[in-house]
Short mmCIF file of C-alpha atoms in Angstrom, two decimals:
data_model
loop_
_atom_site.label_atom_id
_atom_site.label_comp_id
_atom_site.label_asym_id
_atom_site.label_seq_id
_atom_site.Cartn_x
_atom_site.Cartn_y
_atom_site.Cartn_z
CA UNK A 1 0.00 0.00 0.00
CA UNK A 2 1.39 3.39 -0.96
CA UNK A 3 1.17 6.20 1.58
CA UNK A 4 -0.28 9.31 0.00
CA UNK A 5 -0.20 12.40 2.22
CA UNK A 6 -3.39 14.45 2.21
CA UNK A 7 -1.37 17.61 1.51
CA UNK A 8 1.89 18.09 -0.37
CA UNK A 9 4.79 19.48 1.66
CA UNK A 10 4.96 22.60 -0.49
CA UNK A 11 1.23 23.29 0.00
CA UNK A 12 1.54 22.75 3.73
CA UNK A 13 4.41 25.24 4.04
CA UNK A 14 2.57 27.83 1.94
CA UNK A 15 -0.65 27.51 3.94
CA UNK A 16 1.22 27.68 7.27
CA UNK A 17 3.13 30.79 6.12
CA UNK A 18 -0.07 32.55 5.04
CA UNK A 19 -1.74 31.74 8.35
CA UNK A 20 1.24 33.09 10.28
CA UNK A 21 1.16 36.37 8.31
CA UNK A 22 -2.57 36.84 8.99
CA UNK A 23 -2.09 36.27 12.72
CA UNK A 24 1.01 38.50 12.88
CA UNK A 25 -0.55 41.45 11.06
CA UNK A 26 -3.88 41.06 12.85
CA UNK A 27 -2.01 41.29 16.17
CA UNK A 28 0.00 44.25 14.93
CA UNK A 29 -3.10 46.22 13.98
CA UNK A 30 -4.60 45.56 17.41
CA UNK A 31 -1.43 46.61 19.25
CA UNK A 32 -0.75 49.89 17.44
CA UNK A 33 -4.32 51.19 17.19
CA UNK A 34 -4.09 54.78 18.53
CA UNK A 35 -6.34 56.16 21.26
CA UNK A 36 -8.00 58.73 18.96
CA UNK A 37 -10.03 60.44 21.66
CA UNK A 38 -6.91 61.50 23.54
CA UNK A 39 -4.51 61.88 20.63
CA UNK A 40 -4.83 65.68 20.45
CA UNK A 41 -4.79 66.42 24.19
CA UNK A 42 -1.68 68.17 25.50
CA UNK A 43 -0.21 68.40 28.99
CA UNK A 44 0.66 71.71 30.61
CA UNK A 45 4.29 71.14 29.59
CA UNK A 46 3.27 70.87 25.92
CA UNK A 47 3.86 67.16 25.63
CA UNK A 48 1.01 64.96 24.31
CA UNK A 49 -1.24 63.60 27.04
CA UNK A 50 -0.73 60.04 25.84
CA UNK A 51 2.92 59.13 25.21
CA UNK A 52 3.83 57.38 21.94
CA UNK A 53 3.10 53.67 21.70
CA UNK A 54 0.51 53.69 24.50
CA UNK A 55 -3.18 52.68 24.39
CA UNK A 56 -5.59 54.11 26.93
CA UNK A 57 -7.31 51.78 29.40
CA UNK A 58 -9.94 52.69 31.94
CA UNK A 59 -8.47 50.92 34.97
CA UNK A 60 -5.08 49.93 36.30
CA UNK A 61 -4.00 46.40 35.47
CA UNK A 62 -2.29 44.26 38.07
CA UNK A 63 1.19 43.70 36.66
CA UNK A 64 2.50 41.01 38.95
CA UNK A 65 5.66 41.06 41.02
CA UNK A 66 6.47 39.17 44.19
CA UNK A 67 3.80 40.32 46.62
CA UNK A 68 4.91 41.76 49.93
CA UNK A 69 2.95 41.67 53.17
CA UNK A 70 -0.35 43.52 52.75
CA UNK A 71 -0.54 44.08 56.51
CA UNK A 72 -1.05 47.68 57.50
CA UNK A 73 -0.33 46.94 61.15
CA UNK A 74 3.12 45.57 60.33
CA UNK A 75 3.96 48.22 57.74
CA UNK A 76 7.13 50.23 58.28
CA UNK A 77 8.66 52.80 55.96
CA UNK A 78 12.31 53.69 56.40
CA UNK A 79 13.55 57.07 55.12
CA UNK A 80 17.33 57.12 55.26
CA UNK A 81 20.66 57.37 53.43
CA UNK A 82 22.12 60.78 52.61
CA UNK A 83 19.91 62.57 55.13
CA UNK A 84 20.54 64.37 58.39
CA UNK A 85 17.55 62.92 60.24
CA UNK A 86 16.66 59.39 59.13
CA UNK A 87 13.34 58.12 60.45
CA UNK A 88 10.85 55.26 60.28
CA UNK A 89 7.07 55.46 60.04
CA UNK A 90 4.31 52.95 60.75
CA UNK A 91 1.02 53.09 58.86
CA UNK A 92 -0.79 55.36 61.32
CA UNK A 93 2.17 57.73 61.44
CA UNK A 94 2.16 57.87 57.65
CA UNK A 95 -1.56 58.71 57.68
CA UNK A 96 -0.89 61.47 60.20
CA UNK A 97 1.62 63.00 57.81
CA UNK A 98 0.55 65.80 55.43
CA UNK A 99 -1.94 64.05 53.10
CA UNK A 100 -2.60 64.91 49.44
CA UNK A 101 -5.01 63.60 46.84
CA UNK A 102 -3.79 64.00 43.28
CA UNK A 103 -4.96 62.96 39.82
CA UNK A 104 -2.17 61.60 37.70
CA UNK A 105 -1.71 59.53 34.57
CA UNK A 106 -0.09 56.12 34.70
CA UNK A 107 2.04 54.80 31.84
CA UNK A 108 3.04 51.15 31.85
CA UNK A 109 6.05 49.99 29.84
CA UNK A 110 3.93 47.18 28.37
CA UNK A 111 1.99 49.79 26.41
CA UNK A 112 -1.07 50.80 28.39
CA UNK A 113 -1.95 54.12 29.98
CA UNK A 114 -4.60 55.05 32.54
CA UNK A 115 -5.58 58.72 32.70
CA UNK A 116 -6.60 60.57 35.83
CA UNK A 117 -5.94 57.86 38.39
CA UNK A 118 -6.73 59.39 41.79
CA UNK A 119 -4.04 58.71 44.39
CA UNK A 120 -4.05 59.68 48.05
CA UNK A 121 -0.88 59.71 50.08
CA UNK A 122 2.10 61.71 51.22
CA UNK A 123 4.43 63.47 48.85
CA UNK A 124 8.01 62.19 48.74
CA UNK A 125 9.19 65.81 48.92
CA UNK A 126 7.44 66.20 52.30
CA UNK A 127 9.12 63.07 53.65
CA UNK A 128 12.45 64.32 52.25
CA UNK A 129 11.93 67.65 53.98
CA UNK A 130 11.43 65.94 57.33
CA UNK A 131 14.55 63.82 56.81
CA UNK A 132 16.61 66.87 55.77
CA UNK A 133 18.23 65.50 52.63
CA UNK A 134 21.92 66.33 52.32
CA UNK A 135 23.27 68.20 49.30
CA UNK A 136 25.34 65.14 48.48
CA UNK A 137 22.20 63.16 47.53
CA UNK A 138 21.51 62.95 43.80
CA UNK A 139 19.31 59.88 43.46
CA UNK A 140 16.50 58.15 45.32
CA UNK A 141 16.23 54.39 45.59
CA UNK A 142 12.72 53.15 46.28
CA UNK A 143 12.98 49.88 48.16
CA UNK A 144 10.24 47.29 48.25
CA UNK A 145 9.41 43.75 49.33
CA UNK A 146 11.77 40.90 48.39
CA UNK A 147 14.65 43.26 47.57
CA UNK A 148 12.93 45.05 44.65
CA UNK A 149 14.41 48.48 43.99
CA UNK A 150 13.81 51.31 41.52
CA UNK A 151 16.15 54.26 41.02
CA UNK A 152 14.92 57.79 40.26
CA UNK A 153 16.94 61.01 39.96
CA UNK A 154 16.41 63.18 43.07
CA UNK A 155 14.94 66.09 41.13
CA UNK A 156 12.24 63.88 39.62
CA UNK A 157 11.56 62.02 42.88
CA UNK A 158 10.80 65.32 44.58
CA UNK A 159 8.30 66.37 41.88
CA UNK A 160 4.92 67.74 43.07
CA UNK A 161 2.95 64.63 42.05
CA UNK A 162 5.37 61.99 43.30
CA UNK A 163 3.86 60.40 46.37
CA UNK A 164 3.78 57.47 48.72
CA UNK A 165 0.19 56.38 48.08
CA UNK A 166 -2.10 54.30 50.28
CA UNK A 167 -5.41 54.91 48.49
CA UNK A 168 -6.41 54.60 44.84
CA UNK A 169 -9.71 55.94 43.57
CA UNK A 170 -10.76 56.76 47.14
CA UNK A 171 -10.47 53.11 48.22
CA UNK A 172 -7.70 51.42 50.21
CA UNK A 173 -4.88 50.33 47.92
CA UNK A 174 -5.48 46.73 46.83
CA UNK A 175 -2.93 43.93 47.26
CA UNK A 176 -2.49 43.63 43.49
CA UNK A 177 -1.47 47.27 43.36
CA UNK A 178 1.06 47.05 46.18
CA UNK A 179 -0.92 47.34 49.43
CA UNK A 180 -0.47 48.72 51.92
CA UNK A 181 1.67 51.41 50.29
CA UNK A 182 3.36 52.07 46.95
CA UNK A 183 5.22 54.97 45.48
CA UNK A 184 3.73 56.78 42.47
CA UNK A 185 6.09 58.48 40.00
CA UNK A 186 3.62 59.54 37.29
CA UNK A 187 6.03 60.88 34.66
CA UNK A 188 8.14 57.74 34.40
CA UNK A 189 7.13 54.25 33.30
CA UNK A 190 5.27 52.58 36.10
CA UNK A 191 7.91 50.03 37.10
CA UNK A 192 9.60 52.96 38.86
CA UNK A 193 6.52 53.24 41.09
CA UNK A 194 7.55 50.42 43.41
CA UNK A 195 4.74 48.43 45.02
CA UNK A 196 4.89 47.10 48.59
CA UNK A 197 7.18 49.99 49.49
CA UNK A 198 9.46 49.51 52.50
CA UNK A 199 12.09 52.23 52.17
CA UNK A 200 13.18 55.48 50.57
CA UNK A 201 16.95 55.71 50.40
CA UNK A 202 18.74 58.86 49.30
CA UNK A 203 22.10 58.14 47.66
CA UNK A 204 25.06 60.00 46.16
CA UNK A 205 25.48 57.82 43.09
CA UNK A 206 22.99 56.12 40.85
CA UNK A 207 22.23 52.46 41.59
CA UNK A 208 20.21 50.77 38.82
CA UNK A 209 17.36 48.77 40.31
CA UNK A 210 15.64 45.43 39.71
CA UNK A 211 14.40 45.97 36.13
CA UNK A 212 17.15 48.42 35.22
CA UNK A 213 19.71 45.65 35.71
CA UNK A 214 17.58 43.30 33.59
CA UNK A 215 17.59 45.26 30.35
CA UNK A 216 15.07 47.99 31.09
CA UNK A 217 15.99 51.64 30.61
CA UNK A 218 17.69 53.38 33.49
CA UNK A 219 15.56 56.51 33.25
CA UNK A 220 12.18 55.34 31.80
CA UNK A 221 10.72 58.51 30.21
CA UNK A 222 7.50 57.44 28.39
CA UNK A 223 7.64 60.38 25.94
CA UNK A 224 11.07 59.28 24.77
CA UNK A 225 9.94 55.64 24.83
CA UNK A 226 12.79 54.77 27.16
CA UNK A 227 11.56 51.22 27.59
CA UNK A 228 14.72 49.20 27.21
CA UNK A 229 18.40 50.03 27.48
CA UNK B 1 46.35 -21.26 -20.26
CA UNK B 2 48.10 -18.92 -18.05
CA UNK B 3 50.05 -20.09 -15.09
CA UNK B 4 50.27 -16.65 -13.61
CA UNK B 5 49.71 -16.57 -9.88
CA UNK B 6 47.96 -13.76 -8.18
CA UNK B 7 50.38 -11.12 -6.96
CA UNK B 8 50.93 -11.28 -3.27
CA UNK B 9 53.05 -8.18 -2.86
CA UNK B 10 50.20 -5.78 -3.84
CA UNK B 11 48.67 -4.08 -0.82
CA UNK B 12 44.97 -4.81 -0.37
CA UNK B 13 42.78 -1.76 -1.02
CA UNK B 14 41.85 -0.41 2.38
CA UNK B 15 38.30 0.63 2.93
CA UNK B 16 38.06 4.30 3.92
CA UNK B 17 37.14 4.31 7.61
CA UNK B 18 34.18 6.58 8.44
CA UNK B 19 33.11 7.61 11.87
CA UNK B 20 29.37 7.23 12.03
CA UNK B 21 28.67 10.41 14.01
CA UNK B 22 25.12 11.11 12.91
CA UNK B 23 23.54 8.26 14.89
CA UNK B 24 25.40 9.55 17.96
CA UNK B 25 24.21 13.08 17.29
CA UNK B 26 20.64 11.92 16.89
CA UNK B 27 20.82 9.89 20.08
CA UNK B 28 22.21 12.84 22.03
CA UNK B 29 19.64 15.21 20.52
CA UNK B 30 16.88 12.84 21.56
CA UNK B 31 18.19 12.30 25.11
CA UNK B 32 18.89 15.98 25.76
CA UNK B 33 15.44 16.73 24.34
CA UNK B 34 13.98 14.38 26.96
CA UNK B 35 15.96 16.09 29.71
CA UNK B 36 14.86 19.53 28.54
CA UNK B 37 11.14 18.75 28.40
CA UNK B 38 10.29 20.03 31.90
CA UNK B 39 12.04 23.35 31.50
CA UNK B 40 10.79 23.78 27.95
CA UNK B 41 7.21 23.50 29.19
CA UNK B 42 7.93 25.91 32.07
CA UNK B 43 9.56 28.52 29.84
CA UNK B 44 7.18 28.17 26.90
CA UNK B 45 3.93 28.28 28.90
CA UNK B 46 5.19 31.02 31.17
CA UNK B 47 6.55 32.92 28.16
CA UNK B 48 3.12 32.90 26.51
CA UNK B 49 1.51 33.95 29.79
CA UNK B 50 3.95 36.73 30.61
CA UNK B 51 4.11 38.09 27.03
CA UNK B 52 0.49 39.13 27.41
CA UNK B 53 0.87 40.62 30.88
CA UNK B 54 -0.75 43.85 29.63
CA UNK B 55 -3.98 41.91 29.04
CA UNK B 56 -4.19 39.75 32.13
CA UNK B 57 -2.42 38.90 35.38
CA UNK B 58 -0.51 35.72 34.50
CA UNK B 59 0.19 34.71 38.10
CA UNK B 60 -2.91 35.63 40.11
CA UNK B 61 -6.69 35.63 39.92
CA UNK B 62 -8.04 38.85 41.37
CA UNK B 63 -10.65 38.98 44.12
CA UNK B 64 -12.67 42.20 44.13
CA UNK B 65 -16.10 42.34 45.78
CA UNK B 66 -18.11 44.89 47.73
CA UNK B 67 -20.49 43.91 50.55
CA UNK B 68 -22.90 45.92 52.64
CA UNK B 69 -23.12 45.33 56.41
CA UNK B 70 -25.73 46.84 58.67
CA UNK B 71 -24.71 48.71 61.82
CA UNK B 72 -24.50 49.54 64.62
CA UNK B 73 -21.00 48.11 65.00
CA UNK B 74 -19.56 47.09 68.39
CA UNK B 75 -16.96 49.50 69.77
CA UNK B 76 -14.17 47.09 70.56
CA UNK B 77 -11.84 46.18 67.66
CA UNK B 78 -12.06 42.38 67.80
CA UNK B 79 -15.79 42.33 68.52
CA UNK B 80 -16.30 44.66 65.59
CA UNK B 81 -14.33 42.32 63.31
CA UNK B 82 -16.29 39.30 64.54
CA UNK B 83 -19.56 41.17 63.94
CA UNK B 84 -18.54 41.82 60.30
CA UNK B 85 -17.45 38.20 59.80
CA UNK B 86 -20.73 36.92 61.26
CA UNK B 87 -22.72 39.24 59.00
CA UNK B 88 -20.81 37.95 55.98
CA UNK B 89 -21.07 34.31 57.13
CA UNK B 90 -17.31 33.82 57.27
CA UNK B 91 -16.03 31.04 59.50
CA UNK B 92 -12.31 31.37 58.73
CA UNK B 93 -10.19 32.90 61.47
CA UNK B 94 -8.43 36.09 60.33
CA UNK B 95 -4.66 36.41 60.53
CA UNK B 96 -4.93 39.92 61.80
CA UNK B 97 -7.37 42.67 62.73
CA UNK B 98 -6.21 46.27 62.57
CA UNK B 99 -8.18 49.40 63.41
CA UNK B 100 -6.80 52.12 61.17
CA UNK B 101 -9.13 54.83 62.47
CA UNK B 102 -12.48 55.16 64.22
CA UNK B 103 -14.27 54.39 60.96
CA UNK B 104 -11.80 52.05 59.23
CA UNK B 105 -11.10 48.45 60.13
CA UNK B 106 -8.97 45.96 58.30
CA UNK B 107 -9.45 42.19 58.57
CA UNK B 108 -6.59 40.29 56.98
CA UNK B 109 -6.70 36.68 55.73
CA UNK B 110 -3.99 34.74 53.93
CA UNK B 111 -5.11 35.61 50.41
CA UNK B 112 -7.67 38.37 50.93
CA UNK B 113 -8.36 41.45 53.00
CA UNK B 114 -11.65 42.94 54.15
CA UNK B 115 -11.55 46.74 54.36
CA UNK B 116 -14.47 47.81 56.52
CA UNK B 117 -15.88 51.33 56.44
CA UNK B 118 -18.00 51.35 59.59
CA UNK B 119 -19.49 54.75 58.78
CA UNK B 120 -20.96 53.59 55.45
CA UNK B 121 -21.28 49.91 56.37
CA UNK B 122 -19.32 49.08 53.23
CA UNK B 123 -16.89 46.16 53.10
CA UNK B 124 -14.38 46.00 50.26
CA UNK B 125 -13.08 42.46 49.84
CA UNK B 126 -9.92 42.24 47.77
CA UNK B 127 -6.99 39.94 47.27
CA UNK B 128 -5.39 37.54 44.87
CA UNK B 129 -5.37 33.77 44.43
CA UNK B 130 -2.33 32.18 42.73
CA UNK B 131 -3.08 30.54 39.37
CA UNK B 132 -2.47 26.79 39.40
CA UNK B 133 0.96 25.94 37.91
CA UNK B 134 1.38 29.28 36.12
CA UNK B 135 2.28 31.12 39.34
CA UNK B 136 5.18 28.70 39.93
CA UNK B 137 6.19 28.63 36.25
CA UNK B 138 6.28 32.44 36.08
CA UNK B 139 8.24 32.59 39.30
CA UNK B 140 10.83 30.25 37.83
CA UNK B 141 10.85 31.97 34.43
CA UNK B 142 11.43 35.42 35.90
CA UNK B 143 14.04 33.89 38.20
CA UNK B 144 12.50 35.57 41.22
CA UNK B 145 13.80 32.68 43.33
CA UNK B 146 17.43 33.33 42.34
CA UNK B 147 20.01 31.11 44.07
CA UNK B 148 20.53 27.73 42.40
CA UNK B 149 17.90 28.38 39.73
CA UNK B 150 20.39 30.59 37.88
CA UNK B 151 22.65 27.57 37.43
CA UNK B 152 19.77 25.37 36.31
CA UNK B 153 18.61 28.01 33.81
CA UNK B 154 22.17 28.39 32.49
CA UNK B 155 22.41 24.62 32.01
CA UNK B 156 19.09 24.65 30.17
CA UNK B 157 20.35 27.42 27.88
CA UNK B 158 23.37 25.27 27.00
CA UNK B 159 21.01 22.35 26.26
CA UNK B 160 18.96 24.59 23.95
CA UNK B 161 22.10 25.66 22.10
CA UNK B 162 23.03 22.02 21.61
CA UNK B 163 19.51 21.12 20.41
CA UNK B 164 19.50 24.00 17.92
CA UNK B 165 22.93 23.20 16.49
CA UNK B 166 22.61 19.42 16.50
CA UNK B 167 19.22 19.79 14.77
CA UNK B 168 21.01 21.27 11.76
CA UNK B 169 23.08 18.15 11.17
CA UNK B 170 20.90 15.28 12.43
CA UNK B 171 19.49 14.18 9.08
CA UNK B 172 21.74 14.62 6.02
CA UNK B 173 19.05 15.04 3.38
CA UNK B 174 19.69 14.75 -0.35
CA UNK B 175 21.52 18.09 -0.66
CA UNK B 176 23.01 18.20 2.82
CA UNK B 177 22.85 21.65 4.41
CA UNK B 178 22.45 23.55 1.15
CA UNK B 179 18.92 22.45 0.34
CA UNK B 180 15.67 23.15 2.14
CA UNK B 181 17.50 23.10 5.49
CA UNK B 182 19.60 26.08 4.47
CA UNK B 183 16.53 28.05 3.38
CA UNK B 184 14.65 27.34 6.60
CA UNK B 185 17.71 28.02 8.78
CA UNK B 186 18.25 31.33 6.94
CA UNK B 187 14.60 32.29 7.52
CA UNK B 188 14.96 31.41 11.20
CA UNK B 189 18.07 33.55 11.55
CA UNK B 190 16.57 36.37 9.47
CA UNK B 191 13.52 36.84 11.71
CA UNK B 192 15.36 38.47 14.67
CA UNK B 193 17.71 40.36 12.33
CA UNK B 194 14.82 41.73 10.25
CA UNK B 195 12.94 42.72 13.40
CA UNK B 196 15.90 44.68 14.75
CA UNK B 197 16.46 46.40 11.39
CA UNK B 198 12.78 47.21 10.73
CA UNK B 199 11.97 48.32 14.28
CA UNK B 200 15.03 50.55 14.52
CA UNK B 201 16.64 48.32 17.12
CA UNK B 202 17.20 49.00 20.79
#
């Protein structure tokens, strides 16, 4: 008996190639579709509201990470390094600190953006003021659970919208978003906004953090698409 | 009739000795393929899951519910927590109860937290449940465990290199490496090169 394949090898390869092209271009169209409604909006600094390569979503997506303890009773935040008065806060002490509620946009390196997320917390600049940051400090290292770190230049870390947030959208910060407390650095890709925050360390020299040492950009400006190094 | 005898001084024609390396290569390819199966599944499944992290949480299922509880609430912290748990019909013992303020109470379980607003009687239940298998696969893939896993992952990378290279020479084919194999290998190598060129690179 002679074996006769139902499809010739050449036909099989051609069909498989065509299928792959359809899937690839279909996916491409989906990924690069612009968010027309926001395309013309500008920020106060003249930059477009939505950075290039981003699509607008309506809610924050949980982006993983190794979860830290969500316990508010055991929470401690250390502010130290190149400061004159290092200190540590528990959750109630953090709440007693000067509180701010701010709307800010979130830009994730994976390509999504959420506009006008409402964060409540304490500004990093207010914590820095209490710690009396030395002139020798040039960078801030945000420290989080399981040794995660993210580095941000001091000037940007002390921006008016950069805060240590414990509420999102008026509700307590959820575990998936870094409960009990995360930092929010709105003008950089969101991996800089460390979840499950445990420390703010002021340093003289830059120290690339968890993702920065794994191929991600050291600075992470969404308008320059500083995604990877 | 010739009486000539066969010449005995002529050296017998020696057969060219050939090392049969392809069967060895195929056997090694097969055995290393068997050894690599576990890690291939871990990396491939987790790779698919993590590639689409913008569309879903590859490691956890999210818990997000809102409940309404009627007051008045007891004054004491633990009694207040027990009152909420009774109202919600929860039997599980919490890990921790924490009164954040006069109107905010937090009841913490292993995988979920109840945030109670005693003024509004609103209970926000949130948390995350690990996805079966994928949580562990993603943890390994992203090398969050560190330590010895780095060595294992390095060994696996060496295995993959061997599988890729040995695959080129396993079956000779009619034209050797210059036939269909060369075309397909060139396409395979061209994909990353073309992507870097067309996308503008890093």
